[in-house]
Amino acid sequence: MVPRLVIAGTRSGVGKTSIALGVMAALKSRGLRVQPFKVGPDYLDPGWHRLVTGRVSYNLDTWMLSRDYVQHLFQQKTCNADIAIIEGVMGLFDGASTTALQGSTAEIASILDAPVLLVADATGAGRSFAAGIKGFSEFEPGCHIAGVIANYCGSSRHAAMLQEALAGAGLCDLAGWFARDALPELPSRHLGLHAPKRNVSEEAVTDVLGRAVEQQINMEALYNLASQRAVRTEVISNPSMNSQAVPIPEHRGTIAVAMDEAFSFYYPDNLELLQSLGLRIVEFSPLLGSELPHDVDGLYLGGGYPEEHARQLSANTTMLRSIARFAETGKPIYAECGGMMYLARTVIDRDGQSWPMAGLLPFSTRMLTRCKRLGYVITTLAEKALLGQPGAVLRGHEFHYSEIVEPFEFGPWRQPYVLRDSRGGGERPGGFAKGNILASYVHQHFQSNPVAAQALSNTCARS
């Protein structure tokens, strides 16, 4: 019966991430074990969650994953926590659809029976602030807004006016308020926040954001809000979506996972699923390592920011040669987005400079000033590939500011994916496969179809 609280926003950019981190830091400073979660397909915010709480943050997503799995994951990861803080995505009701709750923060709050702390922009607003909150409170009956945070307030007097307006409309109380520039701006780049650097101290974030929240939010009252609707939900011990994958406890092989400041975009439960299927995971750094770990049976290159580290990655020729030699063994190599860029011939940065990479794929990639593609994607395997047999279906997402430089010669390379965007449009080919190499821009969530992880595990075991 762990207390739980969803920190949501009326829109993107309203300050919910800074406030969520500050709340986590303030709760942890009281000696509580805080389990963080993030709604939606995000890798960056969970990195900050982990820095502040010391615990791995998991994504809750009802478009990529089933409701049963979301409940199961939440129950599993909060069994030894004192409180769960769930940071929302975009605005409270924004998700995979413009007419339904699927993939939204509101749907997660409803599934988990969690109260919502709504962060709203108070700039230049008085009674109209209450009108906006009333609309959010009544828009969907299954979503319970228990408190409001007014961000970008003009003064304490302004905050008092907002509280009067909320009370006059019979709405929930103002749980706290922040003046403009009261919260430090977190570093960001084109995909969102910077991933926290490995040398950033927990105290640097905790002190600044935690103290700001302590000054403006009554933490005892907030904890009581989180406990309001903490009910015991039905325990789901074996979600139907996982029934296809049979855990294999014995060691079946070792997979090397790229993990450093250039590559860090992984769903933690993807890696945990691979471990449950008998794979031992060893991390390595394409930035700093001289070669791949010895005696590995597979290679997993996730997403990240290879373009921000292109000079250093390109200069590390011993690692690039090590990966090329590994490819010659025929052992499996799986790469997503930034990992795919690393396997390409070159990465062309925004200044037009070309940086040689591993050269395994038959093309180069080029950085753009605008987002090339963003959204959920359904992947169907048109032919046998590293992640399974023809007809296998996975769900994931794409988010990148780079593109493949065309034209290029396919040669022996094939495109095994048929991709369909969640918001419609026609089918398009995707992915690049040859032998045991599979690379694409899509970040697949293996828990959408664990058979894919089983296929990858089987290939590593055979190798």
PDB file of C-alpha atoms in Angstrom, residues 92 109 137 162 224 349 387 403 429:
ATOM      1  CA  LEU A  92      -1.862  15.705 -18.217  1.00  0.00           C
ATOM      2  CA  ALA A 109      -2.867   7.948 -12.700  1.00  0.00           C
ATOM      3  CA  SER A 137     -10.321  18.478 -12.812  1.00  0.00           C
ATOM      4  CA  LEU A 162      -4.816  32.055  -6.703  1.00  0.00           C
ATOM      5  CA  ASN A 224      -0.609  12.978   3.099  1.00  0.00           C
ATOM      6  CA  ASP A 349      27.713  17.094 -37.565  1.00  0.00           C
ATOM      7  CA  LEU A 387      14.478 -10.166 -33.057  1.00  0.00           C
ATOM      8  CA  GLU A 403      18.861  11.317 -41.092  1.00  0.00           C
ATOM      9  CA  PRO A 429      10.299  -0.142 -44.739  1.00  0.00           C
TER      10      PRO A 429
END
